Backbone as numpy.savetxt, mean C-alpha at the origin, in Angstrom:
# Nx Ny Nz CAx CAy CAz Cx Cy Cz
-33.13 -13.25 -16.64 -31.97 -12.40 -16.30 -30.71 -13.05 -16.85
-30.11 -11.97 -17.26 -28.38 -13.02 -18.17 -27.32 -12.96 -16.61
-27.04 -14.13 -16.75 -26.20 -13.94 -15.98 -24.62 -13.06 -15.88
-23.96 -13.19 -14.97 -23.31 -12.03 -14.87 -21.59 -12.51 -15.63
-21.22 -12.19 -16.42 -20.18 -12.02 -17.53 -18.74 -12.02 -16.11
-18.21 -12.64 -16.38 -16.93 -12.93 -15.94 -15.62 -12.82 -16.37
-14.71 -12.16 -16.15 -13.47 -11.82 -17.30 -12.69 -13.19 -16.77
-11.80 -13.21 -16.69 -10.97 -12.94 -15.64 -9.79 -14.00 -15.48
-8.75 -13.13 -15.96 -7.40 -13.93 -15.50 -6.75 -12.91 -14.41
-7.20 -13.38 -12.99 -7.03 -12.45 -11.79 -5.59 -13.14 -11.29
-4.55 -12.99 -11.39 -3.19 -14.05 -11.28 -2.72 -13.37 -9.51
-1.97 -14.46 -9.22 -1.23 -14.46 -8.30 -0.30 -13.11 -8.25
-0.10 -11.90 -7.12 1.28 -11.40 -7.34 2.50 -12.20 -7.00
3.44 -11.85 -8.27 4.34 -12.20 -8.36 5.62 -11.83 -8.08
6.57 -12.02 -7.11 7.88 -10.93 -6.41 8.26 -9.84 -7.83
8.18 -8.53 -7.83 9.38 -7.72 -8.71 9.53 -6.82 -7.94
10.42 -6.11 -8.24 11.16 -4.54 -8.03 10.71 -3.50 -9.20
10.32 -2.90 -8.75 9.72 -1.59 -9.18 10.96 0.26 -9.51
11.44 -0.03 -10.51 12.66 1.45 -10.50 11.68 2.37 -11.10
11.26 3.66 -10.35 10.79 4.84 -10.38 12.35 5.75 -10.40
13.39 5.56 -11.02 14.03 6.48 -11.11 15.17 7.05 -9.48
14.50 7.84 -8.90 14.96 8.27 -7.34 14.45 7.37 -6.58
13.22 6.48 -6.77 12.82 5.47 -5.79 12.93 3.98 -6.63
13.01 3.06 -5.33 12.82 1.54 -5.82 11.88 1.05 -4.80
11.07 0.14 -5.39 9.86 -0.42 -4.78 10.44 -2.09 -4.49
10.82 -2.38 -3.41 10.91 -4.14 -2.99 10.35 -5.06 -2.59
10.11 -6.25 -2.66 9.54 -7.02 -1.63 10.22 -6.98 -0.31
9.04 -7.29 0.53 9.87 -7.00 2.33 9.76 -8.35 2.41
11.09 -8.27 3.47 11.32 -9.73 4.29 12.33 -8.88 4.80
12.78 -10.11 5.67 13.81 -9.77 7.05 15.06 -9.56 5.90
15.20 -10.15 4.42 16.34 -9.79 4.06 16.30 -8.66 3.49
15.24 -7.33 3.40 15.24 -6.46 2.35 16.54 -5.65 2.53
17.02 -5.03 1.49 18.50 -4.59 1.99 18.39 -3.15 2.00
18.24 -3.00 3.54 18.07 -1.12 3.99 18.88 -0.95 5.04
19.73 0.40 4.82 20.69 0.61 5.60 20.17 0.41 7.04
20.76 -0.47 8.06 19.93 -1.21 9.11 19.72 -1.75 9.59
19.03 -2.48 8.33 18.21 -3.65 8.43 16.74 -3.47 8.33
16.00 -4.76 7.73 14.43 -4.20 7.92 14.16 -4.37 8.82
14.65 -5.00 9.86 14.01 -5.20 11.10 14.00 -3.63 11.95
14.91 -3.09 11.88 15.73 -1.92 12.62 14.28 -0.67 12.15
14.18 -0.91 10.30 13.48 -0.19 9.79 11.63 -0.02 10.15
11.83 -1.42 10.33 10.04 -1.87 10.57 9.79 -0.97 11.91
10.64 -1.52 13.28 10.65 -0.86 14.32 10.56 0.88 14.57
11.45 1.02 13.53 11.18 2.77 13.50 10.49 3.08 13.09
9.38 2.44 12.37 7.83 2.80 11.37 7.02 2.97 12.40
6.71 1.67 13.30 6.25 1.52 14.22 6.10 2.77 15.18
7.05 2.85 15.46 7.34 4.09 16.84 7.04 5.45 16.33
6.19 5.48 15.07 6.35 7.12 14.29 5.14 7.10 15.01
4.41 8.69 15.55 2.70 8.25 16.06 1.82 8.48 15.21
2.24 9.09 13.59 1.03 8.94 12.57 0.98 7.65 12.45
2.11 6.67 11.87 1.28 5.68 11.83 1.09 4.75 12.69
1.80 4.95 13.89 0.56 4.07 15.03 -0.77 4.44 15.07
-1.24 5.97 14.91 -2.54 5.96 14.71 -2.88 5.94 13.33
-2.55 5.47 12.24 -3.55 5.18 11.15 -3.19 3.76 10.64
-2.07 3.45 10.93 -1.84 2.29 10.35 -1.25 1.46 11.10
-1.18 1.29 12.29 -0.70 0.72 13.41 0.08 -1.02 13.36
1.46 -0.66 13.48 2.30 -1.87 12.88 2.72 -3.01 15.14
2.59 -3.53 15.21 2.63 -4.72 16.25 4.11 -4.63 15.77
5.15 -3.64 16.36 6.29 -4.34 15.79 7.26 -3.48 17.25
7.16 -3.58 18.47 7.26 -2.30 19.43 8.86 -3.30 19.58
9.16 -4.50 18.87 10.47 -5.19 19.34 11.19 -6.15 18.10
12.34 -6.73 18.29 12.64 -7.72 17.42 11.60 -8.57 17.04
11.20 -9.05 17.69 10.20 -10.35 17.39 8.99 -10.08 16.79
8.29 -8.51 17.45 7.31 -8.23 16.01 7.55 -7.57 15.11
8.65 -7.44 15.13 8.94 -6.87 13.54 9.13 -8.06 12.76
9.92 -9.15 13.18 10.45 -10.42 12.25 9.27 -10.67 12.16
7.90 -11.04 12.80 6.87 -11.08 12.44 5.87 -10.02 11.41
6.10 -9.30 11.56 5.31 -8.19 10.48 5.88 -8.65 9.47
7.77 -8.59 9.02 8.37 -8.87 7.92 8.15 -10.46 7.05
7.77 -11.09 8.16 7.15 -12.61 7.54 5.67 -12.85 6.78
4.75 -12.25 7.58 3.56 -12.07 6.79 3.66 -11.32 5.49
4.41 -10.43 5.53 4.59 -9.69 3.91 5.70 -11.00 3.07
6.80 -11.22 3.77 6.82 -12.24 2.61 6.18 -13.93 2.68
5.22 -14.06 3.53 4.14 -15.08 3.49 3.22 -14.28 2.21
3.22 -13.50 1.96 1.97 -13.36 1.19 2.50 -13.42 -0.27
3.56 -12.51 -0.39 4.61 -12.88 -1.40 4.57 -14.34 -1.99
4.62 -15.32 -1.41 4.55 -16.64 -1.24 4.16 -17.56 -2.17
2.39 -17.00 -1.15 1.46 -17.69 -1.64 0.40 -16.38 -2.64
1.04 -15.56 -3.01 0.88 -14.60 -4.10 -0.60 -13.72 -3.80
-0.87 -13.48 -2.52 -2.31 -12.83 -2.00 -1.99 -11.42 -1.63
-0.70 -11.33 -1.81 -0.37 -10.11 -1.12 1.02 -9.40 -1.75
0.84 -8.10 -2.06 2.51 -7.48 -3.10 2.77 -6.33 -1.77
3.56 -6.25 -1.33 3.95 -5.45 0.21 5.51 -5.13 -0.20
5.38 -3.95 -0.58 6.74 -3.08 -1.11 7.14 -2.29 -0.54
8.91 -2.61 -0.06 9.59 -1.81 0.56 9.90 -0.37 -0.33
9.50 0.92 0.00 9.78 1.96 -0.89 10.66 2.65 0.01
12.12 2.70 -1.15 13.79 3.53 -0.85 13.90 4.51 -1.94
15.03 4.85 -0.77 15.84 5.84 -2.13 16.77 5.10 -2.65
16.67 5.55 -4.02 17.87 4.59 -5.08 18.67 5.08 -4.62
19.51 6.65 -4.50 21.20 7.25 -4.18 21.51 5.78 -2.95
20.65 6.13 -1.47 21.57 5.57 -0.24 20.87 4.38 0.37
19.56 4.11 -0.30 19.15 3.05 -0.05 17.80 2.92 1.03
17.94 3.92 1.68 17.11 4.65 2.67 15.79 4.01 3.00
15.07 3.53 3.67 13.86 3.64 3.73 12.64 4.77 4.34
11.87 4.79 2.89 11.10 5.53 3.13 9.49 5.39 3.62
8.71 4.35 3.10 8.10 3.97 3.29 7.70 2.36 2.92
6.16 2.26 2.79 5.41 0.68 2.50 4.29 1.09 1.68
4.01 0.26 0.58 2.80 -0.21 -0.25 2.61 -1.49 0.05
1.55 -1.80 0.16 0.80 -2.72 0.00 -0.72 -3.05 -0.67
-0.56 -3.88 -1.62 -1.39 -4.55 -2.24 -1.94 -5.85 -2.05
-3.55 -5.60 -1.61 -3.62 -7.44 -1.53 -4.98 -7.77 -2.01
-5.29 -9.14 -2.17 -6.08 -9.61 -2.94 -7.63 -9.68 -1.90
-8.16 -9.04 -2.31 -10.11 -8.87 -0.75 -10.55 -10.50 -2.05
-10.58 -10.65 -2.77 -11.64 -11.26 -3.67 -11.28 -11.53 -4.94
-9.88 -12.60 -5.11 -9.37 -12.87 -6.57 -10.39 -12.83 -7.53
-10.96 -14.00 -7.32 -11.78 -14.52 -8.41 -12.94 -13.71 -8.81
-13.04 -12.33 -8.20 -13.65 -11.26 -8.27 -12.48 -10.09 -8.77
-11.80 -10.41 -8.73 -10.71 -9.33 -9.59 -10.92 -7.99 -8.35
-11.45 -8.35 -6.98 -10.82 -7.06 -6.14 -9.74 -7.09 -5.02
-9.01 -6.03 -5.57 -8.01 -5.77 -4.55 -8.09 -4.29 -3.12
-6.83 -3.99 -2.24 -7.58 -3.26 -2.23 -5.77 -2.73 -1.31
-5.34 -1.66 -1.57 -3.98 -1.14 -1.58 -3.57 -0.19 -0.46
-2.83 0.08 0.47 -2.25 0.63 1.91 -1.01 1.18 1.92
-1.02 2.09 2.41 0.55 2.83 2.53 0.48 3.57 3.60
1.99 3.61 3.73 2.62 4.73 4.79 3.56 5.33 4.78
4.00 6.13 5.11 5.43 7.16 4.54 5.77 7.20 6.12
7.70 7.00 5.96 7.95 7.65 7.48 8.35 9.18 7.66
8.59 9.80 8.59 8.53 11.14 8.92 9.08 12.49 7.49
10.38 11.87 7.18 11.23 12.18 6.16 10.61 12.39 4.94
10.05 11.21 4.62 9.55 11.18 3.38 8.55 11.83 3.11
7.92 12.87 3.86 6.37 12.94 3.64 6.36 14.55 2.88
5.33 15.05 2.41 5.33 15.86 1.74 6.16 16.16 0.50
6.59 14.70 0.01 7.49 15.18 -1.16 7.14 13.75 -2.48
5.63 13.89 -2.22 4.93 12.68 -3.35 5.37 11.68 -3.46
6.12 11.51 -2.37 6.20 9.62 -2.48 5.36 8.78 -2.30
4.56 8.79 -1.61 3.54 8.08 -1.25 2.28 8.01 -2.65
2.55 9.16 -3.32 1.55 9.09 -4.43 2.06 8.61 -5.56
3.67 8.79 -5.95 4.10 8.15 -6.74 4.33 6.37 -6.91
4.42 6.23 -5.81 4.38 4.90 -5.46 3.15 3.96 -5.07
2.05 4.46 -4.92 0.93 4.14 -4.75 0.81 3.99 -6.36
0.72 5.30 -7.46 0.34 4.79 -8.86 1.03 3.56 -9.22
2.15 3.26 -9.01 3.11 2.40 -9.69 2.70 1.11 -8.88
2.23 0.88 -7.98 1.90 -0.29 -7.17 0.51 -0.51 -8.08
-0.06 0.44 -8.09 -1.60 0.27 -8.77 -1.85 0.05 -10.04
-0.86 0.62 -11.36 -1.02 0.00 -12.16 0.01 -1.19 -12.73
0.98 -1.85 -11.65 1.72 -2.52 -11.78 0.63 -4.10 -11.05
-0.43 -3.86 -10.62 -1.32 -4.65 -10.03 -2.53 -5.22 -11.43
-2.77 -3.75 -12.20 -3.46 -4.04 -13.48 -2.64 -4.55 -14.50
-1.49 -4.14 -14.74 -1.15 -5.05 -15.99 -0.90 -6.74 -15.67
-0.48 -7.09 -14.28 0.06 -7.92 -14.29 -0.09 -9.04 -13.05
-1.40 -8.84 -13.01 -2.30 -9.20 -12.04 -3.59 -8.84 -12.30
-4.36 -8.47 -13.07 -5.36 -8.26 -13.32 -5.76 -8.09 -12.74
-6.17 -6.78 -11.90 -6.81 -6.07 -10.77 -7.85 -5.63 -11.62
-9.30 -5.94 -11.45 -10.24 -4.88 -11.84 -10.65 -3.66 -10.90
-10.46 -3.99 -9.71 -11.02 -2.55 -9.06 -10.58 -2.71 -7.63
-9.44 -1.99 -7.13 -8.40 -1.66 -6.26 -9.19 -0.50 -5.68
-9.53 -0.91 -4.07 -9.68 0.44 -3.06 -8.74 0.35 -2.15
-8.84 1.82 -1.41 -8.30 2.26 -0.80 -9.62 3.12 0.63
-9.27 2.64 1.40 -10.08 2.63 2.81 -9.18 3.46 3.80
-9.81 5.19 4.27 -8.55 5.25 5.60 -9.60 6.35 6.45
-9.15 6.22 7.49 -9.81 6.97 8.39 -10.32 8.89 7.90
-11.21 8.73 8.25 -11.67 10.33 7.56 -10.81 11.39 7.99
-10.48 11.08 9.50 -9.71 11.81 9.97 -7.61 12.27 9.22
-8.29 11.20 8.59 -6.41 10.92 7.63 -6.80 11.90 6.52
-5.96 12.95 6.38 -6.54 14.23 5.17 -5.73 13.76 4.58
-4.06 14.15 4.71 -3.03 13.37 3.95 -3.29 12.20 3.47
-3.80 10.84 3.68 -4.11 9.66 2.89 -5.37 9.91 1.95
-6.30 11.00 2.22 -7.40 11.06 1.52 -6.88 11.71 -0.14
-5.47 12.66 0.29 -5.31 13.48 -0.89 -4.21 12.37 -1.79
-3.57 11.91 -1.54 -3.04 10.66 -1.91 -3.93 9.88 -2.41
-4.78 9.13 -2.53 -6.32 8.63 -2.68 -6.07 9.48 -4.63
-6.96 10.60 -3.97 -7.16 11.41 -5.09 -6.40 11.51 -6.18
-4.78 11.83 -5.68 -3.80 12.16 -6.64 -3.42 10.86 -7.38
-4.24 9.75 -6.77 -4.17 8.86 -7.71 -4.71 7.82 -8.70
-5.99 8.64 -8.63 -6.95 8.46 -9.80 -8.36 7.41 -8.55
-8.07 7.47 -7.34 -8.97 6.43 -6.45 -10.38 7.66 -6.10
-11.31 8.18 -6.85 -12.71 8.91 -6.23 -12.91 8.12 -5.05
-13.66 9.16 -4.65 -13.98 8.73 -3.12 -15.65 8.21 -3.62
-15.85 6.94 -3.40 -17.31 6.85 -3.22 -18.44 6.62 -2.22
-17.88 7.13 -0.86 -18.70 7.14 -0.05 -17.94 7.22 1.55
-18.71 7.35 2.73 -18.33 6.87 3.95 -18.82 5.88 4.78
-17.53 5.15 4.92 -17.97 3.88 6.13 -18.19 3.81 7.35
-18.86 3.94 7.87 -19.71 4.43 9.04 -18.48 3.21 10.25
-17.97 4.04 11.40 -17.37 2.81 12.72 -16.56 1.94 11.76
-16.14 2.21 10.69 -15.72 0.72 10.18 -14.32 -0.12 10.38
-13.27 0.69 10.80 -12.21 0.02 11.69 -11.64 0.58 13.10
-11.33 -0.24 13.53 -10.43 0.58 14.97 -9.27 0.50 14.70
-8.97 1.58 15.08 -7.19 2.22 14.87 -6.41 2.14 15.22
-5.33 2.63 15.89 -4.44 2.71 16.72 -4.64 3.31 18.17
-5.78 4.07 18.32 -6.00 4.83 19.47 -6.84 4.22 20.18
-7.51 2.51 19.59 -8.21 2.01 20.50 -9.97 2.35 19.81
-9.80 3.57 18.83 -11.30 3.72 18.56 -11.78 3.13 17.50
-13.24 3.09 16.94 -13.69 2.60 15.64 -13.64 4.34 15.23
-13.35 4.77 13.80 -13.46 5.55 13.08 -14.32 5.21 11.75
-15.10 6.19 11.37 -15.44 6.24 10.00 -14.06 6.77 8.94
-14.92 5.91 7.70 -14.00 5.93 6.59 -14.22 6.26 5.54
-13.51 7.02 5.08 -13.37 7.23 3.14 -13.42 5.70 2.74
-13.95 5.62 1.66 -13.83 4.42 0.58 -13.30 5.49 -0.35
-12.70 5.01 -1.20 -12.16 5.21 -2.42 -12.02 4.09 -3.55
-12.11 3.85 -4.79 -11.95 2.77 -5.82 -10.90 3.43 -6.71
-10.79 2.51 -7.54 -10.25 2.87 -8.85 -10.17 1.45 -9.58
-10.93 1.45 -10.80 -11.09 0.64 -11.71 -10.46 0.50 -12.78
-10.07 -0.49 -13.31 -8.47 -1.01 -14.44 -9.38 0.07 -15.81
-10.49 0.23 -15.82 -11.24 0.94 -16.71 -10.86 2.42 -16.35
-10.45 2.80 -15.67 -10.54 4.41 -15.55 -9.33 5.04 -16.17
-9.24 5.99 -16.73 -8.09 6.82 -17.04 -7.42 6.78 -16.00
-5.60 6.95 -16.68 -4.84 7.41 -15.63 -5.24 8.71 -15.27
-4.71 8.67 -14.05 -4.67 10.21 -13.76 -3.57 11.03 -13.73
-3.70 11.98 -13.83 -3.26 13.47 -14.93 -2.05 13.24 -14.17
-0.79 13.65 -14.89 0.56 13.74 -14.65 0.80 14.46 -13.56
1.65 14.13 -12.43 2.27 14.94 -11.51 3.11 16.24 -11.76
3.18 16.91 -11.17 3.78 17.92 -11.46 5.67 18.07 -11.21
6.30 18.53 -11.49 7.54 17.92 -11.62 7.97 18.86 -10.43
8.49 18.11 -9.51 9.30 18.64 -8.30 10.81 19.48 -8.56
């Protein structure tokens, strides 16, 4: 049997800012600069109840938010983790979070998370910013194959998924507990540095 072929310059992420034009993508920390504060901002993520139930943030006060905001720039750091504040360029706004992090460097897998707050939703942010996190992970980080994991019950994260080139390849049976206290099954989704982009958005 040949053994198994190895690429791989799988690198550290490295802090940038991301300009999509109407949006900017940041690193979070307690200093990200949103009308606020991130702390103010984290807290109001928190308290939304989609994503306490899908993505459930420990941040119900000052102290876990300065904590949520530290692990994203702990990971920043030590380069295991790219966790982007997504605004509006006009007022600065926060809209949502990407996150990218490393399941298996030296295996080139990653595997990518988001959330939009109330405002932002239905108006492709979350998908525009998910592509740009995702192939800003392949050029420059050598991601070979980035999933995306969310509760079946999440339709909105599943179509997001899609709109951004991630097929669904299967369901994960109980595989996390949520915000509501339960285990849910899950979409898997991939997307491999090999796959075509996917097809242009449609212009708002």
């Amino acid at each position: 049997m040949n053994p198994v072929e190895t690429t791989a310059d799988h690198r550290p992420f490295a802090p940038a800012t991301l300009d999509l034009g109407d949006l900017l993508l940041r690193p979070w920390s307690r200093e990200t600069d949103i009308p606020g504060g991130a702390v103010a901002g984290v807290i109001a993520a928190a308290a939304d109840p989609a994503i306490a139930l899908w993505n459930p943030i420990r941040a119900a006060d000052r102290a876990g938010a300065e904590a949520y905001l530290d692990r994203w720039a702990t990971g920043w750091a030590n380069g295991t983790t790219a966790a982007f504040a997504v605004t509006d360029t006009a007022g600065g706004e926060l809209l949502g979070n990407v996150a990218l992090r490393w399941i298996d460097r030296a295996d080139g897998l990653a595997m990518i998370g988001y959330w939009l707050l109330p405002g932002a939703r239905g108006r492709g942010v979350a998908t525009r910013a998910t592509r740009a996190v995702t192939s800003w992970g392949i050029t420059t980080a050598g991601t070979r194959r980035t999933e995306i994991a969310h509760a079946v019950g999440n339709e909105e994260s599943c179509r997001v998924a899609e709109r951004c080139g991630y097929p669904a390849e299967g369901i994960l049976r109980a595989s996390h507990r949520f915000g509501d206290g339960e285990y849910h099954a899950e979409h898997l989704h991939a997307r491999l540095a090999t796959d075509p982009e996917p097809a242009a958005l449609p212009v708002r």
